[in-house]
Amino acid sequence: LGKAYDEDTIRAIVYPAISQIKADGMRVNVIVRQNASGNWYVTVRGRSGKLVDLLGHLDDSFCNLGRSYSRDVVFDGELIVVESDGKTLDRKTGNGILNKAVKGTITAKEAAKVRVRLWDMIDYDRFLKYEDTAPYEDRFSKLVTHVDLTPHILYSIIESKVVNNFKEVLDHFAEAIARGEEGTMLKNLASIWEDKRSKHLIKFKAVNEMELEVTDWQEGTGKYEGMMGALEYSNLARDLVVWVGTGFSDNDRKQMTRQAMMGTIGTIRYNEIISDKNTNIKSLFLPRFVTIRYDKFVPD
């Protein structure tokens, strides 16, 4: 996981570095292994470890990719959902489909729209130890090589650009935002793969997001009478509390009953964290709902 950009985190970057598009989908590990009979098989898991059931949609393509490497391997990347013309669906619509894969309700037609943007590959034995000490430059080069050897429409390398200074970092970020992307990830070429939030990976986003837990529910008024009007979201420590009443469709409000929503995790987009000087309780400036995160169990 990456850290948010600030003046302190950027000091850890050594140039040249690599800047990559921050994919606006669902983070996954595509695990490709060979069983005792010599047959290859695929398991897809979300960041929480929960199974993402895509009805075998990725199996053949990733078995071929794993076979080209000839050892058990984990591909790190992001699931996105595309339209018939190949254009990426917006995050709310796309993640609505991907959440069905987590819940086990996705249809074959929906699964067929799923693609994977890849940025890393980790040997499975090192993945089990939560660390791969090979530098990212080597892992990424290896990934590109095997994707080039075994190309497929279902997966591709995330857009990446070598940057030599901070101006080039900001230029790539500005280009990404202008195209409607969520932002960029800046990575040290020497960084290892580790199971934690790394100082060697920095997130650049036009706005911020948090995954928070629903801790209260409020009925709407006027046209929303009898439906959900707003949800209270909190972090794990309960020292950040915010009521969110925007970003929901009318259909969302009808389905988001108190019973259905309490304790669920949602992605909340905001501009900055603010504090109440009297209580020291933090809140969010301009909060808006993005999506329910069925693949997560605790606020982040």
CSV table of C-alpha atoms in Angstrom, one decimal:
chain,number,residue,atom,x,y,z
A,1,LEU,CA,0.0,0.0,0.0
A,2,GLY,CA,1.1,3.6,-0.7
A,3,LYS,CA,1.3,6.6,1.5
A,4,ALA,CA,-0.4,9.9,0.7
A,5,TYR,CA,1.8,12.6,-0.8
A,6,ASP,CA,3.2,15.3,1.5
A,7,GLU,CA,6.5,17.1,1.9
A,8,ASP,CA,7.8,14.4,4.2
A,9,THR,CA,6.9,11.3,2.1
A,10,ILE,CA,8.3,12.7,-1.1
A,11,ARG,CA,11.8,12.8,0.5
A,12,ALA,CA,11.9,9.0,0.4
A,13,ILE,CA,11.8,9.0,-3.4
A,14,VAL,CA,15.1,8.5,-5.3
A,15,TYR,CA,15.1,9.5,-9.0
A,16,PRO,CA,14.8,8.1,-11.5
A,17,ALA,CA,11.5,6.6,-10.2
A,18,ILE,CA,8.4,5.3,-11.9
A,19,SER,CA,5.0,7.0,-12.0
A,20,GLN,CA,1.9,4.8,-12.7
A,21,ILE,CA,-1.7,5.5,-13.2
A,22,LYS,CA,-3.8,4.9,-10.1
A,23,ALA,CA,-6.4,2.5,-11.3
A,24,ASP,CA,-9.9,3.3,-10.1
A,25,GLY,CA,-11.2,-0.2,-9.4
A,26,MET,CA,-10.7,-3.1,-7.0
A,27,ARG,CA,-7.2,-4.2,-5.8
A,28,VAL,CA,-6.6,-7.9,-6.2
A,29,ASN,CA,-4.0,-10.6,-6.1
A,30,VAL,CA,-4.3,-13.1,-8.9
A,31,ILE,CA,-2.7,-16.3,-7.6
A,32,VAL,CA,-1.5,-18.8,-10.2
A,33,ARG,CA,-0.4,-22.2,-8.9
A,34,GLN,CA,0.4,-25.7,-10.2
A,35,ASN,CA,-1.2,-28.7,-8.4
A,36,ALA,CA,0.3,-32.1,-7.8
A,37,SER,CA,-1.0,-33.3,-11.2
A,38,GLY,CA,0.8,-30.5,-13.0
A,39,ASN,CA,-2.4,-28.6,-13.8
A,40,TRP,CA,-2.4,-24.8,-13.4
A,41,TYR,CA,-5.2,-23.1,-11.5
A,42,VAL,CA,-6.2,-19.5,-10.6
A,43,THR,CA,-7.5,-17.9,-7.4
A,44,VAL,CA,-8.4,-14.2,-7.2
A,45,ARG,CA,-8.5,-12.5,-3.8
A,46,GLY,CA,-9.2,-9.0,-2.7
A,47,ARG,CA,-7.0,-6.9,-0.4
A,48,SER,CA,-8.8,-8.3,2.6
A,49,GLY,CA,-8.0,-11.9,1.4
A,50,LYS,CA,-11.7,-12.5,0.5
A,51,LEU,CA,-12.4,-14.6,-2.6
A,52,VAL,CA,-13.4,-12.7,-5.7
A,53,ASP,CA,-15.4,-15.1,-7.8
A,54,LEU,CA,-15.3,-14.2,-11.5
A,55,LEU,CA,-16.8,-17.5,-12.6
A,56,GLY,CA,-13.5,-18.6,-14.1
A,57,HIS,CA,-13.3,-15.6,-16.5
A,58,LEU,CA,-9.6,-15.1,-15.9
A,59,ASP,CA,-8.5,-18.7,-15.5
A,60,ASP,CA,-7.3,-19.6,-19.0
A,61,SER,CA,-5.4,-16.3,-19.6
A,62,PHE,CA,-3.7,-16.3,-16.3
A,63,CYS,CA,-2.8,-20.0,-16.4
A,64,ASN,CA,-1.0,-19.3,-19.7
A,65,LEU,CA,0.7,-16.3,-18.1
A,66,GLY,CA,1.8,-18.4,-15.0
A,67,ARG,CA,2.9,-21.2,-17.3
A,68,SER,CA,5.2,-18.9,-19.1
A,69,TYR,CA,6.9,-18.2,-15.8
A,70,SER,CA,6.9,-21.9,-14.9
A,71,ARG,CA,6.5,-21.4,-11.1
A,72,ASP,CA,3.8,-20.5,-8.6
A,73,VAL,CA,3.3,-16.7,-8.7
A,74,VAL,CA,1.1,-13.9,-7.6
A,75,PHE,CA,0.1,-11.0,-9.9
A,76,ASP,CA,-0.7,-7.8,-8.1
A,77,GLY,CA,-3.1,-5.4,-9.8
A,78,GLU,CA,-6.5,-3.8,-10.1
A,79,LEU,CA,-9.8,-5.1,-11.5
A,80,ILE,CA,-11.7,-2.7,-13.7
A,81,VAL,CA,-14.9,-3.1,-15.7
A,82,VAL,CA,-15.2,-2.0,-19.3
A,83,GLU,CA,-18.0,-1.3,-21.7
A,84,SER,CA,-18.4,-3.0,-25.1
A,85,ASP,CA,-16.2,-0.3,-26.7
A,86,GLY,CA,-13.4,-1.0,-24.2
A,87,LYS,CA,-14.0,2.2,-22.2
A,88,THR,CA,-13.6,1.9,-18.5
A,89,LEU,CA,-16.9,2.2,-16.6
A,90,ASP,CA,-17.1,4.8,-13.8
A,91,ARG,CA,-16.0,3.6,-10.4
A,92,LYS,CA,-19.4,3.4,-8.8
A,93,THR,CA,-20.9,1.3,-11.6
A,94,GLY,CA,-17.8,-0.8,-12.1
A,95,ASN,CA,-17.3,-1.5,-8.4
A,96,GLY,CA,-21.0,-2.3,-8.1
A,97,ILE,CA,-20.3,-5.2,-10.6
A,98,LEU,CA,-17.1,-6.2,-8.8
A,99,ASN,CA,-18.8,-6.2,-5.4
A,100,LYS,CA,-21.1,-8.9,-6.9
A,101,ALA,CA,-18.0,-11.0,-7.5
A,102,VAL,CA,-17.2,-10.7,-3.8
A,103,LYS,CA,-20.7,-11.6,-2.8
A,104,GLY,CA,-20.9,-14.4,-5.3
A,105,THR,CA,-23.8,-13.0,-7.3
A,106,ILE,CA,-22.0,-11.8,-10.5
A,107,THR,CA,-23.4,-13.0,-13.8
A,108,ALA,CA,-21.3,-14.5,-16.6
A,109,LYS,CA,-22.2,-11.4,-18.8
A,110,GLU,CA,-20.9,-9.1,-16.1
A,111,ALA,CA,-17.8,-11.1,-15.4
A,112,ALA,CA,-16.9,-11.0,-19.1
A,113,LYS,CA,-16.5,-7.2,-18.8
A,114,VAL,CA,-13.8,-7.5,-16.2
A,115,ARG,CA,-10.1,-6.7,-17.0
A,116,VAL,CA,-6.9,-6.6,-14.9
A,117,ARG,CA,-4.3,-3.8,-14.9
A,118,LEU,CA,-1.1,-5.3,-13.6
A,119,TRP,CA,1.9,-3.6,-11.9
A,120,ASP,CA,3.7,-6.3,-10.0
A,121,MET,CA,4.5,-10.1,-9.8
A,122,ILE,CA,5.7,-11.9,-6.6
A,123,ASP,CA,6.9,-15.4,-6.3
A,124,TYR,CA,4.3,-17.3,-4.3
A,125,ASP,CA,6.7,-18.6,-1.7
A,126,ARG,CA,7.8,-15.0,-1.0
A,127,PHE,CA,4.2,-13.9,-1.0
A,128,LEU,CA,3.5,-16.3,1.9
A,129,LYS,CA,6.3,-14.7,3.8
A,130,TYR,CA,4.8,-11.2,3.2
A,131,GLU,CA,8.0,-9.9,1.5
A,132,ASP,CA,9.8,-10.1,-1.8
A,133,THR,CA,13.2,-8.4,-1.5
A,134,ALA,CA,13.9,-8.2,-5.2
A,135,PRO,CA,13.9,-4.5,-6.3
A,136,TYR,CA,10.7,-3.3,-8.0
A,137,GLU,CA,12.7,-2.5,-11.1
A,138,ASP,CA,13.5,-6.2,-11.5
A,139,ARG,CA,10.0,-7.4,-10.6
A,140,PHE,CA,8.3,-4.9,-13.0
A,141,SER,CA,10.7,-5.8,-15.9
A,142,LYS,CA,10.0,-9.5,-15.3
A,143,LEU,CA,6.2,-8.8,-15.4
A,144,VAL,CA,6.5,-6.8,-18.6
A,145,THR,CA,8.5,-9.6,-20.2
A,146,HIS,CA,6.0,-12.3,-19.4
A,147,VAL,CA,3.0,-10.2,-20.4
A,148,ASP,CA,4.7,-9.5,-23.8
A,149,LEU,CA,5.4,-13.2,-24.2
A,150,THR,CA,1.8,-14.1,-23.4
A,151,PRO,CA,-0.4,-11.2,-24.5
A,152,HIS,CA,-4.2,-11.3,-23.8
A,153,ILE,CA,-7.1,-8.8,-23.9
A,154,LEU,CA,-8.0,-9.6,-20.3
A,155,TYR,CA,-4.9,-8.2,-18.7
A,156,SER,CA,-2.4,-5.4,-19.5
A,157,ILE,CA,0.4,-3.5,-17.8
A,158,ILE,CA,-0.7,-0.4,-15.9
A,159,GLU,CA,0.3,2.8,-17.7
A,160,SER,CA,3.8,3.6,-16.4
A,161,LYS,CA,6.4,6.4,-17.0
A,162,VAL,CA,9.9,6.8,-15.8
A,163,VAL,CA,10.3,10.2,-14.1
A,164,ASN,CA,13.6,12.0,-13.4
A,165,ASN,CA,12.5,14.8,-11.1
A,166,PHE,CA,9.5,16.2,-9.2
A,167,LYS,CA,8.3,18.3,-12.2
A,168,GLU,CA,7.9,15.2,-14.3
A,169,VAL,CA,6.0,13.5,-11.5
A,170,LEU,CA,3.5,16.5,-11.4
A,171,ASP,CA,3.3,16.6,-15.2
A,172,HIS,CA,2.3,12.9,-15.4
A,173,PHE,CA,-0.2,13.4,-12.6
A,174,ALA,CA,-1.7,16.4,-14.4
A,175,GLU,CA,-2.0,14.5,-17.6
A,176,ALA,CA,-3.7,11.6,-15.8
A,177,ILE,CA,-6.2,14.0,-14.1
A,178,ALA,CA,-7.0,15.7,-17.4
A,179,ARG,CA,-7.9,12.4,-18.9
A,180,GLY,CA,-10.3,11.6,-16.0
A,181,GLU,CA,-8.0,9.2,-14.1
A,182,GLU,CA,-8.1,9.1,-10.3
A,183,GLY,CA,-4.4,10.0,-9.9
A,184,THR,CA,-1.0,8.4,-10.0
A,185,MET,CA,1.3,6.2,-7.9
A,186,LEU,CA,5.0,7.2,-7.6
A,187,LYS,CA,7.4,4.3,-6.8
A,188,ASN,CA,11.0,3.9,-6.0
A,189,LEU,CA,12.6,1.5,-8.4
A,190,ALA,CA,14.6,-0.1,-5.6
A,191,SER,CA,11.5,-0.7,-3.4
A,192,ILE,CA,10.8,-4.2,-2.2
A,193,TRP,CA,7.3,-5.8,-2.1
A,194,GLU,CA,6.0,-5.9,1.5
A,195,ASP,CA,2.7,-6.4,3.2
A,196,LYS,CA,2.3,-2.9,4.7
A,197,ARG,CA,2.0,0.7,3.8
A,198,SER,CA,5.4,1.5,2.3
A,199,LYS,CA,7.2,4.8,2.3
A,200,HIS,CA,8.5,3.9,-1.1
A,201,LEU,CA,5.1,4.2,-2.7
A,202,ILE,CA,3.3,7.6,-2.8
A,203,LYS,CA,-0.3,8.3,-3.9
A,204,PHE,CA,-1.1,11.5,-5.8
A,205,LYS,CA,-4.8,12.2,-6.0
A,206,ALA,CA,-6.9,15.3,-6.8
A,207,VAL,CA,-9.1,14.5,-3.9
A,208,ASN,CA,-8.8,12.2,-0.9
A,209,GLU,CA,-10.7,9.1,0.0
A,210,MET,CA,-11.2,7.0,3.2
A,211,GLU,CA,-13.0,3.8,3.9
A,212,LEU,CA,-15.2,4.4,6.9
A,213,GLU,CA,-17.8,2.4,8.8
A,214,VAL,CA,-21.5,3.2,9.0
A,215,THR,CA,-22.3,3.9,12.7
A,216,ASP,CA,-25.7,5.6,12.4
A,217,TRP,CA,-28.6,6.1,10.0
A,218,GLN,CA,-30.9,9.0,9.5
A,219,GLU,CA,-34.2,9.1,7.6
A,220,GLY,CA,-34.7,11.7,4.9
A,221,THR,CA,-37.2,14.5,4.7
A,222,GLY,CA,-39.2,15.9,1.8
A,223,LYS,CA,-38.8,13.8,-1.3
A,224,TYR,CA,-36.6,11.4,0.7
A,225,GLU,CA,-39.2,10.8,3.5
A,226,GLY,CA,-39.3,7.1,4.2
A,227,MET,CA,-35.9,6.6,2.7
A,228,MET,CA,-32.3,7.0,3.9
A,229,GLY,CA,-31.4,10.7,4.2
A,230,ALA,CA,-27.8,10.5,5.5
A,231,LEU,CA,-25.4,8.0,7.0
A,232,GLU,CA,-22.9,8.6,9.8
A,233,TYR,CA,-19.5,7.3,9.1
A,234,SER,CA,-16.6,6.8,11.6
A,235,ASN,CA,-13.1,5.6,11.6
A,236,LEU,CA,-11.9,2.7,13.8
A,237,ALA,CA,-10.8,4.9,16.7
A,238,ARG,CA,-14.1,6.8,16.6
A,239,ASP,CA,-12.2,10.1,16.7
A,240,LEU,CA,-13.4,11.0,13.2
A,241,VAL,CA,-17.1,11.2,12.6
A,242,VAL,CA,-18.9,12.6,9.6
A,243,TRP,CA,-22.5,12.6,8.3
A,244,VAL,CA,-22.7,12.0,4.6
A,245,GLY,CA,-25.8,12.9,2.7
A,246,THR,CA,-24.6,13.4,-0.9
A,247,GLY,CA,-23.4,11.0,-3.6
A,248,PHE,CA,-26.4,8.7,-3.2
A,249,SER,CA,-28.8,7.9,-6.0
A,250,ASP,CA,-32.6,7.7,-5.3
A,251,ASN,CA,-32.3,3.9,-5.7
A,252,ASP,CA,-29.4,3.9,-3.2
A,253,ARG,CA,-31.6,5.7,-0.7
A,254,LYS,CA,-34.4,3.2,-1.1
A,255,GLN,CA,-32.2,0.2,-0.6
A,256,MET,CA,-30.0,1.6,2.2
A,257,THR,CA,-32.2,0.7,5.2
A,258,ARG,CA,-30.8,0.9,8.7
A,259,GLN,CA,-30.6,-2.9,9.0
A,260,ALA,CA,-28.8,-3.2,5.6
A,261,MET,CA,-26.2,-0.4,6.2
A,262,MET,CA,-25.1,-0.5,9.9
A,263,GLY,CA,-21.5,-1.7,10.1
A,264,THR,CA,-20.9,-1.7,6.4
A,265,ILE,CA,-17.7,-0.1,5.0
A,266,GLY,CA,-18.0,2.7,2.5
A,267,THR,CA,-15.6,4.8,0.4
A,268,ILE,CA,-16.0,8.5,1.2
A,269,ARG,CA,-14.4,11.1,-1.0
A,270,TYR,CA,-13.5,14.5,0.7
A,271,ASN,CA,-11.3,17.5,0.3
A,272,GLU,CA,-9.6,17.7,3.7
A,273,ILE,CA,-9.8,16.6,7.3
A,274,ILE,CA,-11.2,19.3,9.7
A,275,SER,CA,-11.3,19.3,13.5
A,276,ASP,CA,-13.7,20.7,16.1
A,277,LYS,CA,-11.6,22.8,18.4
A,278,ASN,CA,-13.9,22.1,21.4
A,279,THR,CA,-14.1,18.3,21.1
A,280,ASN,CA,-11.0,17.4,19.1
A,281,ILE,CA,-13.3,15.1,17.1
A,282,LYS,CA,-12.3,15.2,13.4
A,283,SER,CA,-14.6,15.4,10.5
A,284,LEU,CA,-14.4,15.8,6.7
A,285,PHE,CA,-14.8,18.8,4.5
A,286,LEU,CA,-17.2,18.2,1.5
A,287,PRO,CA,-17.8,14.5,2.1
A,288,ARG,CA,-19.5,12.5,-0.6
A,289,PHE,CA,-20.4,8.8,-0.9
A,290,VAL,CA,-18.6,6.8,-3.6
A,291,THR,CA,-19.4,3.2,-3.1
A,292,ILE,CA,-20.0,0.4,-0.5
A,293,ARG,CA,-16.9,-1.8,0.0
A,294,TYR,CA,-18.1,-5.3,0.4
A,295,ASP,CA,-14.5,-6.5,0.1
A,296,LYS,CA,-13.5,-4.7,3.3
A,297,PHE,CA,-14.4,-5.4,6.9
A,298,VAL,CA,-12.8,-2.6,8.9
A,299,PRO,CA,-12.4,1.2,8.2
A,300,ASP,CA,-9.2,2.4,6.7
